[in-house]
Tab-separated table of C-alpha atoms and ligand atoms in Angstrom:
chain	number	residue	atom	x	y	z
A	1	UNK	CA	-131.710	-51.796	78.133
A	2	UNK	CA	-128.873	-54.216	78.634
A	3	UNK	CA	-128.136	-57.115	75.873
A	4	UNK	CA	-125.935	-59.788	75.970
A	5	UNK	CA	-124.423	-60.427	72.478
A	6	UNK	CA	-122.888	-63.625	71.426
A	7	UNK	CA	-121.103	-64.503	68.208
A	8	UNK	CA	-119.570	-67.538	66.746
A	9	UNK	CA	-119.825	-67.150	62.935
A	10	UNK	CA	-115.991	-67.678	62.097
A	11	UNK	CA	-112.888	-68.114	64.024
A	12	UNK	CA	-113.950	-65.933	67.209
A	13	UNK	CA	-115.845	-66.841	70.205
A	14	UNK	CA	-117.261	-63.729	71.585
A	15	UNK	CA	-119.691	-62.236	74.058
A	16	UNK	CA	-120.391	-58.897	75.167
A	17	UNK	CA	-122.800	-56.809	77.288
A	18	UNK	CA	-124.038	-53.409	75.536
A	19	UNK	CA	-126.008	-50.940	77.560
A	20	UNK	CA	-128.041	-47.665	76.515
A	21	UNK	CA	-126.638	-45.922	73.540
A	22	UNK	CA	-124.153	-48.461	72.588
A	23	UNK	CA	-122.245	-48.377	75.647
A	24	UNK	CA	-119.954	-51.247	75.905
A	25	UNK	CA	-119.975	-52.691	79.488
A	26	UNK	CA	-117.698	-55.689	78.342
A	27	UNK	CA	-116.315	-57.521	75.330
A	28	UNK	CA	-114.679	-60.734	75.542
A	29	UNK	CA	-113.158	-62.125	72.227
A	30	UNK	CA	-111.548	-65.616	72.410
A	31	UNK	CA	-109.405	-65.717	68.790
A	32	UNK	CA	-108.887	-69.200	67.442
A	33	UNK	CA	-105.878	-67.976	65.212
A	34	UNK	CA	-103.505	-70.438	67.045
A	35	UNK	CA	-105.701	-73.409	66.200
A	36	UNK	CA	-106.192	-72.672	62.468
A	37	UNK	CA	-102.474	-71.235	61.855
A	38	UNK	CA	-100.930	-74.480	60.978
A	39	UNK	CA	-103.733	-75.006	58.298
A	40	UNK	CA	-103.083	-71.735	56.893
A	41	UNK	CA	-106.965	-70.883	56.813
A	42	UNK	CA	-109.957	-71.973	58.831
A	43	UNK	CA	-110.788	-75.574	59.046
A	44	UNK	CA	-114.763	-75.545	59.988
A	45	UNK	CA	-114.892	-78.455	62.083
A	46	UNK	CA	-112.086	-77.254	64.428
A	47	UNK	CA	-113.939	-73.962	64.675
A	48	UNK	CA	-117.138	-75.430	65.887
A	49	UNK	CA	-115.369	-77.679	68.315
A	50	UNK	CA	-113.574	-74.517	69.670
A	51	UNK	CA	-116.739	-72.489	70.117
A	52	UNK	CA	-118.151	-75.470	71.818
A	53	UNK	CA	-115.246	-75.479	74.162
A	54	UNK	CA	-114.793	-71.629	74.785
A	55	UNK	CA	-118.693	-70.436	74.667
A	56	UNK	CA	-119.136	-71.064	78.498
A	57	UNK	CA	-116.158	-69.040	79.875
A	58	UNK	CA	-116.092	-66.482	77.023
A	59	UNK	CA	-119.920	-65.592	77.962
A	60	UNK	CA	-119.375	-66.068	81.810
A	61	UNK	CA	-116.409	-63.700	81.523
A	62	UNK	CA	-118.411	-61.072	79.687
A	63	UNK	CA	-121.162	-60.951	82.371
A	64	UNK	CA	-118.589	-60.662	85.152
A	65	UNK	CA	-116.494	-57.947	83.419
A	66	UNK	CA	-119.902	-56.035	82.801
A	67	UNK	CA	-120.633	-56.523	86.522
A	68	UNK	CA	-123.971	-57.982	85.852
A	69	UNK	CA	-125.770	-61.456	85.975
A	70	UNK	CA	-127.792	-63.148	83.249
A	71	UNK	CA	-131.078	-61.932	85.598
A	72	UNK	CA	-130.014	-58.388	84.843
A	73	UNK	CA	-129.972	-58.387	80.938
A	74	UNK	CA	-132.885	-57.450	79.184
A	75	UNK	CA	-132.121	-59.854	76.259
A	76	UNK	CA	-129.990	-62.301	74.326
A	77	UNK	CA	-128.812	-61.233	70.718
A	78	UNK	CA	-126.835	-63.947	68.662
A	79	UNK	CA	-125.216	-64.117	65.186
A	80	UNK	CA	-127.323	-66.450	63.366
A	81	UNK	CA	-126.078	-65.737	59.826
A	82	UNK	CA	-124.020	-65.501	57.544
A	83	UNK	CA	-121.129	-67.548	58.367
A	84	UNK	CA	-120.032	-71.252	59.032
A	85	UNK	CA	-123.262	-73.193	59.666
A	86	UNK	CA	-121.568	-75.330	62.363
A	87	UNK	CA	-119.800	-72.522	63.740
A	88	UNK	CA	-123.260	-70.424	63.944
A	89	UNK	CA	-125.282	-73.540	65.407
A	90	UNK	CA	-122.893	-73.478	68.389
A	91	UNK	CA	-123.618	-69.866	69.211
A	92	UNK	CA	-127.331	-69.931	68.385
A	93	UNK	CA	-127.822	-73.174	70.591
A	94	UNK	CA	-125.798	-71.783	73.600
A	95	UNK	CA	-127.909	-68.407	73.313
A	96	UNK	CA	-131.140	-70.392	73.181
A	97	UNK	CA	-130.237	-72.258	76.232
A	98	UNK	CA	-129.301	-69.168	78.357
A	99	UNK	CA	-132.499	-67.215	77.019
A	100	UNK	CA	-134.674	-70.219	77.786
A	101	UNK	CA	-133.191	-70.689	81.243
A	102	UNK	CA	-133.250	-67.219	82.358
A	103	UNK	CA	-136.826	-66.242	80.689
A	104	UNK	CA	-135.096	-63.724	78.448
A	105	UNK	CA	-136.155	-62.908	74.734
A	106	UNK	CA	-133.879	-63.846	72.187
A	107	UNK	CA	-133.098	-62.197	68.611
A	108	UNK	CA	-130.879	-63.656	65.735
A	109	UNK	CA	-128.841	-60.843	64.089
A	110	UNK	CA	-127.210	-60.724	60.786
A	111	UNK	CA	-123.445	-60.483	61.260
A	112	UNK	CA	-123.229	-58.057	58.368
A	113	UNK	CA	-125.895	-55.689	60.079
A	114	UNK	CA	-123.488	-55.962	63.275
A	115	UNK	CA	-120.623	-54.753	61.064
A	116	UNK	CA	-122.470	-51.917	59.635
A	117	UNK	CA	-123.698	-50.713	63.039
A	118	UNK	CA	-120.126	-51.113	64.734
A	119	UNK	CA	-119.590	-47.342	64.480
A	120	UNK	CA	-122.204	-46.587	67.160
A	121	UNK	CA	-120.389	-48.546	69.809
A	122	UNK	CA	-119.244	-46.260	72.843
A	123	UNK	CA	-116.069	-47.705	74.269
A	124	UNK	CA	-114.248	-44.822	75.512
A	125	UNK	CA	-114.863	-42.378	78.438
A	126	UNK	CA	-115.522	-39.500	75.842
A	127	UNK	CA	-119.064	-39.745	73.480
A	128	UNK	CA	-117.977	-40.719	70.081
A	129	UNK	CA	-120.066	-38.908	67.401
A	130	UNK	CA	-122.414	-41.287	65.822
A	131	UNK	CA	-123.368	-41.695	62.309
A	132	UNK	CA	-126.563	-40.222	61.031
A	133	UNK	CA	-129.083	-42.001	58.905
A	134	UNK	CA	-129.150	-42.316	56.007
A	135	UNK	CA	-125.165	-43.215	55.684
A	136	UNK	CA	-123.219	-45.117	53.257
A	137	UNK	CA	-121.385	-47.823	54.615
A	138	UNK	CA	-118.175	-49.906	53.326
A	139	UNK	CA	-117.979	-53.243	54.633
A	140	UNK	CA	-114.714	-54.953	54.314
A	141	UNK	CA	-114.017	-58.292	56.020
A	142	UNK	CA	-112.499	-61.578	55.099
A	143	UNK	CA	-115.688	-62.734	53.542
A	144	UNK	CA	-117.555	-59.638	52.404
A	145	UNK	CA	-116.996	-56.739	50.382
A	146	UNK	CA	-119.918	-54.276	49.615
A	147	UNK	CA	-121.097	-50.908	49.828
A	148	UNK	CA	-124.381	-50.206	51.294
A	149	UNK	CA	-127.071	-47.415	51.740
A	150	UNK	CA	-128.323	-47.514	55.115
A	151	UNK	CA	-131.639	-45.894	55.871
A	152	UNK	CA	-132.400	-47.622	59.263
A	153	UNK	CA	-132.901	-51.370	60.407
A	154	UNK	CA	-136.227	-52.205	59.418
A	155	UNK	CA	-136.247	-54.513	56.414
A	156	UNK	CA	-135.411	-53.177	53.131
A	157	UNK	CA	-133.693	-50.089	54.567
A	158	UNK	CA	-130.239	-51.611	53.957
A	159	UNK	CA	-129.534	-51.560	50.086
A	160	UNK	CA	-126.201	-52.866	48.396
A	161	UNK	CA	-124.720	-50.346	46.051
A	162	UNK	CA	-121.895	-52.379	44.928
A	163	UNK	CA	-119.817	-55.191	45.898
A	164	UNK	CA	-116.807	-57.345	44.578
A	165	UNK	CA	-117.350	-59.941	41.827
A	166	UNK	CA	-114.768	-62.245	43.143
A	167	UNK	CA	-112.383	-62.088	46.225
A	168	UNK	CA	-113.485	-60.095	49.373
A	169	UNK	CA	-110.816	-57.373	50.146
A	170	UNK	CA	-109.655	-59.235	53.421
A	171	UNK	CA	-109.465	-62.440	51.459
A	172	UNK	CA	-106.960	-60.859	49.000
A	173	UNK	CA	-104.862	-59.617	52.095
A	174	UNK	CA	-104.966	-63.202	53.666
A	175	UNK	CA	-104.007	-64.795	49.893
A	176	UNK	CA	-101.368	-62.186	49.160
A	177	UNK	CA	-99.896	-62.648	52.740
A	178	UNK	CA	-99.953	-66.513	51.983
A	179	UNK	CA	-98.083	-65.981	48.774
A	180	UNK	CA	-95.240	-63.811	50.806
A	181	UNK	CA	-94.965	-66.560	53.428
A	182	UNK	CA	-96.496	-64.609	56.227
A	183	UNK	CA	-98.884	-66.607	57.746
A	184	UNK	CA	-102.827	-66.441	58.494
A	185	UNK	CA	-104.435	-64.011	58.962
A	186	UNK	CA	-102.446	-61.953	56.734
A	187	UNK	CA	-104.006	-58.572	57.023
A	188	UNK	CA	-102.504	-57.306	60.299
A	189	UNK	CA	-99.150	-58.303	59.018
A	190	UNK	CA	-99.177	-56.718	55.495
A	191	UNK	CA	-100.542	-53.616	57.231
A	192	UNK	CA	-97.533	-53.275	59.604
A	193	UNK	CA	-94.814	-54.107	56.854
A	194	UNK	CA	-96.381	-51.838	54.620
A	195	UNK	CA	-96.124	-49.152	56.883
A	196	UNK	CA	-92.034	-49.138	56.002
A	197	UNK	CA	-92.523	-49.999	52.168
A	198	UNK	CA	-92.583	-47.992	48.918
A	199	UNK	CA	-96.001	-48.122	47.271
A	200	UNK	CA	-94.641	-47.288	44.169
A	201	UNK	CA	-91.941	-50.043	43.720
A	202	UNK	CA	-94.248	-52.789	41.903
A	203	UNK	CA	-96.718	-51.775	39.152
A	204	UNK	CA	-99.608	-54.107	40.013
A	205	UNK	CA	-102.955	-52.686	39.574
A	206	UNK	CA	-106.286	-53.549	40.749
A	207	UNK	CA	-108.960	-53.879	37.894
A	208	UNK	CA	-112.309	-52.026	38.067
A	209	UNK	CA	-110.942	-48.787	39.199
A	210	UNK	CA	-113.332	-46.569	37.493
A	211	UNK	CA	-115.403	-44.369	40.068
A	212	UNK	CA	-118.506	-44.955	37.428
A	213	UNK	CA	-119.048	-48.396	38.865
A	214	UNK	CA	-119.531	-49.323	42.392
A	215	UNK	CA	-118.443	-53.059	41.512
A	216	UNK	CA	-114.933	-54.116	42.525
A	217	UNK	CA	-112.780	-57.096	41.843
A	218	UNK	CA	-109.427	-58.210	43.733
A	219	UNK	CA	-108.666	-61.615	42.307
A	220	UNK	CA	-106.774	-60.248	39.416
A	221	UNK	CA	-104.269	-58.314	41.494
A	222	UNK	CA	-103.602	-61.520	43.386
A	223	UNK	CA	-103.076	-63.263	40.220
A	224	UNK	CA	-100.568	-60.562	39.394
A	225	UNK	CA	-98.715	-61.169	42.566
A	226	UNK	CA	-98.829	-64.801	42.039
A	227	UNK	CA	-97.251	-64.555	38.718
A	228	UNK	CA	-94.410	-62.314	40.253
A	229	UNK	CA	-93.804	-64.493	42.791
A	230	UNK	CA	-93.355	-67.476	40.626
A	231	UNK	CA	-91.171	-65.734	38.402
A	232	UNK	CA	-88.935	-63.805	41.204
A	233	UNK	CA	-89.487	-65.840	44.153
A	234	UNK	CA	-90.767	-64.278	47.503
A	235	UNK	CA	-89.782	-60.726	48.010
A	236	UNK	CA	-87.685	-60.244	51.440
A	237	UNK	CA	-86.594	-57.645	53.623
A	238	UNK	CA	-87.057	-54.063	52.212
A	239	UNK	CA	-88.472	-55.795	48.809
A	240	UNK	CA	-91.256	-57.429	50.987
A	241	UNK	CA	-92.075	-54.122	52.598
A	242	UNK	CA	-92.429	-52.525	49.390
A	243	UNK	CA	-94.561	-55.362	47.821
A	244	UNK	CA	-96.931	-55.166	50.956
A	245	UNK	CA	-97.338	-51.366	50.301
A	246	UNK	CA	-97.645	-51.747	46.804
A	247	UNK	CA	-100.358	-54.194	47.078
A	248	UNK	CA	-101.965	-52.212	49.951
A	249	UNK	CA	-102.051	-49.226	48.240
A	250	UNK	CA	-103.891	-50.395	45.480
A	251	UNK	CA	-106.733	-51.902	47.551
A	252	UNK	CA	-107.416	-49.093	49.725
A	253	UNK	CA	-107.399	-46.769	46.762
A	254	UNK	CA	-110.251	-48.499	45.152
A	255	UNK	CA	-112.148	-49.015	48.250
A	256	UNK	CA	-111.926	-45.268	49.080
A	257	UNK	CA	-112.654	-44.146	45.670
A	258	UNK	CA	-115.663	-46.221	45.379
A	259	UNK	CA	-116.894	-45.516	48.686
A	260	UNK	CA	-116.614	-41.464	48.208
A	261	UNK	CA	-118.282	-42.078	44.969
A	262	UNK	CA	-121.086	-43.926	46.409
A	263	UNK	CA	-121.969	-41.317	49.161
A	264	UNK	CA	-121.512	-38.669	46.459
A	265	UNK	CA	-123.763	-40.435	44.048
A	266	UNK	CA	-126.448	-40.945	46.916
A	267	UNK	CA	-126.214	-37.455	48.173
A	268	UNK	CA	-125.601	-38.635	51.681
A	269	UNK	CA	-123.173	-36.870	53.927
A	270	UNK	CA	-122.160	-39.585	56.655
A	271	UNK	CA	-119.724	-42.311	55.712
A	272	UNK	CA	-118.978	-45.605	57.581
A	273	UNK	CA	-116.520	-48.133	57.379
A	274	UNK	CA	-116.648	-51.417	59.259
A	275	UNK	CA	-115.338	-55.064	59.137
A	276	UNK	CA	-111.711	-56.292	59.644
A	277	UNK	CA	-110.132	-54.791	56.932
A	278	UNK	CA	-111.642	-51.229	58.309
A	279	UNK	CA	-108.624	-51.749	61.057
A	280	UNK	CA	-105.983	-51.500	58.161
A	281	UNK	CA	-104.048	-47.920	58.790
A	282	UNK	CA	-103.905	-47.099	55.358
A	283	UNK	CA	-107.435	-47.502	54.478
A	284	UNK	CA	-108.504	-45.614	57.699
A	285	UNK	CA	-105.858	-42.408	56.523
A	286	UNK	CA	-107.327	-42.562	53.054
A	287	UNK	CA	-111.030	-42.577	53.794
A	288	UNK	CA	-110.649	-39.603	56.505
A	289	UNK	CA	-108.836	-37.573	54.122
A	290	UNK	CA	-111.116	-37.949	51.111
A	291	UNK	CA	-114.154	-37.616	53.164
A	292	UNK	CA	-112.491	-34.436	54.381
A	293	UNK	CA	-111.880	-33.254	50.826
A	294	UNK	CA	-115.482	-34.179	49.813
A	295	UNK	CA	-117.383	-32.515	52.629
A	296	UNK	CA	-118.372	-35.962	53.990
A	297	UNK	CA	-118.368	-36.966	57.854
A	298	UNK	CA	-116.315	-40.232	58.314
A	299	UNK	CA	-116.999	-42.351	60.911
A	300	UNK	CA	-113.997	-44.988	61.644
A	301	UNK	CA	-114.995	-47.508	64.489
A	302	UNK	CA	-112.306	-48.093	67.096
A	303	UNK	CA	-110.168	-51.143	66.146
A	304	UNK	CA	-112.035	-53.626	68.616
A	305	UNK	CA	-115.113	-52.753	66.792
A	306	UNK	CA	-113.844	-53.378	63.159
A	307	UNK	CA	-112.758	-57.107	63.758
A	308	UNK	CA	-115.165	-59.834	64.703
A	309	UNK	CA	-116.969	-59.084	68.078
A	310	UNK	CA	-119.914	-59.305	69.908
A	311	UNK	CA	-120.373	-55.701	71.029
A	312	UNK	CA	-121.554	-55.078	67.521
A	313	UNK	CA	-124.034	-57.854	67.693
A	314	UNK	CA	-125.497	-56.955	71.084
A	315	UNK	CA	-125.992	-53.268	69.762
A	316	UNK	CA	-127.806	-54.376	66.561
A	317	UNK	CA	-129.781	-56.820	68.727
A	318	UNK	CA	-130.839	-53.999	70.951
A	319	UNK	CA	-131.870	-51.964	68.112
A	320	UNK	CA	-134.064	-55.004	66.884
A	321	UNK	CA	-135.657	-55.377	70.433
A	322	UNK	CA	-136.414	-51.463	70.590
A	323	UNK	CA	-138.297	-52.145	67.399
A	324	UNK	CA	-140.400	-54.661	69.227
A	325	UNK	CA	-138.491	-57.396	67.306
A	326	UNK	CA	-137.692	-60.824	68.737
A	327	UNK	CA	-137.461	-64.415	67.502
A	328	UNK	CA	-138.948	-67.664	69.068
A	329	UNK	CA	-137.200	-71.166	69.549
A	330	UNK	CA	-137.354	-72.168	65.868
A	331	UNK	CA	-134.257	-69.488	65.403
A	332	UNK	CA	-132.088	-71.363	62.777
A	333	UNK	CA	-128.373	-70.920	61.611
A	334	UNK	CA	-127.952	-70.293	57.870
A	335	UNK	CA	-124.876	-69.529	55.696
A	336	UNK	CA	-126.551	-66.626	53.957
A	337	UNK	CA	-126.986	-62.987	54.547
A	338	UNK	CA	-130.454	-61.464	55.097
A	339	UNK	CA	-129.183	-58.610	53.138
A	340	UNK	CA	-130.604	-58.305	49.504
A	341	UNK	CA	-127.772	-58.688	46.740
A	342	UNK	CA	-128.345	-56.285	44.175
A	343	UNK	CA	-124.931	-56.565	42.071
A	344	UNK	CA	-123.782	-59.004	39.678
A	345	UNK	CA	-122.247	-61.554	41.999
A	346	UNK	CA	-125.229	-61.547	43.948
A	347	UNK	CA	-127.217	-62.352	40.563
A	348	UNK	CA	-128.758	-58.851	40.723
A	349	UNK	CA	-129.258	-57.202	37.506
A	350	UNK	CA	-126.659	-54.670	37.058
B	1	LIG	O1	-114.657	-58.786	60.076
B	1	LIG	P1	-113.308	-59.936	60.281
B	1	LIG	O2	-112.756	-59.950	61.575
B	1	LIG	O3	-113.983	-60.996	60.194
B	1	LIG	C1	-114.982	-61.690	58.762
B	1	LIG	O4	-116.047	-61.443	59.150
B	1	LIG	O5	-114.449	-62.171	57.750
B	1	LIG	O6	-112.392	-59.743	59.047
B	1	LIG	C2	-111.259	-60.613	59.022
B	1	LIG	C3	-110.663	-60.049	57.789
B	1	LIG	C4	-109.278	-61.017	57.642
B	1	LIG	O7	-109.122	-61.158	55.983
B	1	LIG	C5	-108.075	-60.173	58.096
B	1	LIG	O8	-106.875	-60.498	57.332
B	1	LIG	C6	-108.611	-58.708	57.807
B	1	LIG	O9	-109.800	-58.728	58.019
B	1	LIG	N1	-107.744	-57.878	58.699
B	1	LIG	C7	-107.111	-57.080	58.134
B	1	LIG	C8	-106.497	-56.164	59.128
B	1	LIG	N2	-107.078	-56.786	60.319
B	1	LIG	C9	-107.725	-57.739	60.047
B	1	LIG	N3	-106.769	-56.492	56.825
B	1	LIG	C10	-105.899	-55.463	56.451
B	1	LIG	N4	-105.403	-54.743	57.456
B	1	LIG	C11	-105.517	-55.017	58.938
B	1	LIG	N5	-105.153	-54.194	59.792
B	2	LIG	ZN1	-116.933	-60.199	60.473
């Protein structure tokens, strides 16, 4: 089964063709970073316009690179939630047009489910070991930070175990980078600078560090850094690298500790990470080491599978098609995830 995936939930226009067993036949990502960088963040209206401008080229390129035509694909999967509604609408309408014209089935995919399944993608010549259900997953992106137990793909089989009460981890990276004058998006720059820095130079601490709760909080850490910059000015040179390392060590420590605690509590052996922050070198190293120590199997998707892409959407769509699920032409875009929120920020009981 060949599925064409289309993704336009935020600031990347992406299309991909994925075949059997998660084989990625093509994966095209058109980033809008240059469009939004002068504004220090994403401007929703500009994102929609850029998607409109780029969708045709990106989808055409994905089919060409996969060596297939629209007639060869078995279905179209498109991100329809969560995200910027204007941005999502472009992808959803584009996908409907293609599916209608080619007489193919269409299915809407939750972007977060795409991130949770990215560890199944096969990009290289050697097969990657894939996670076994049930697994515990840490989803860390610019908009979301949560830990899930994933028993399968049927409705109700993905359960939120814990989440941030305030900022997402990626949001914290981006805001701290902005405070340091490092531009947008900040995650990759902080990651790079932290490699040469000393993580013990600044005594900033992330709150809610205890492994007894799976809820998290990152906004207090950002506030400590904001106060430091207000008092002492922006760190520069060696101090900047140390500041990045000190901040990053706190975030990655908390994320890793809670992920391992969740897997242990659930009695689940397979552990997955996903989302843009899962590209972070320190997080990857910490998760790999902690899982080894706890007898858990860690699945770290390739970097291209962590940040926003359409291959993960195509793969999730393929899994839905395989279950006989598909949508009709009333498929709508919405800003909310389909995954039930269980933790306090989501209005849950805990
Ligand atoms: O998953 P993603 O591409 O988009 C969303 O769904 O949000 O995640 C983007 C986020 C941004 O906040 C970006 O700064 C962060 O992921 N990010 C990183 C790294 N690469 C991207 N954060 C830390 N280290 C990285 N290497
Ligand atoms: Zn994402």
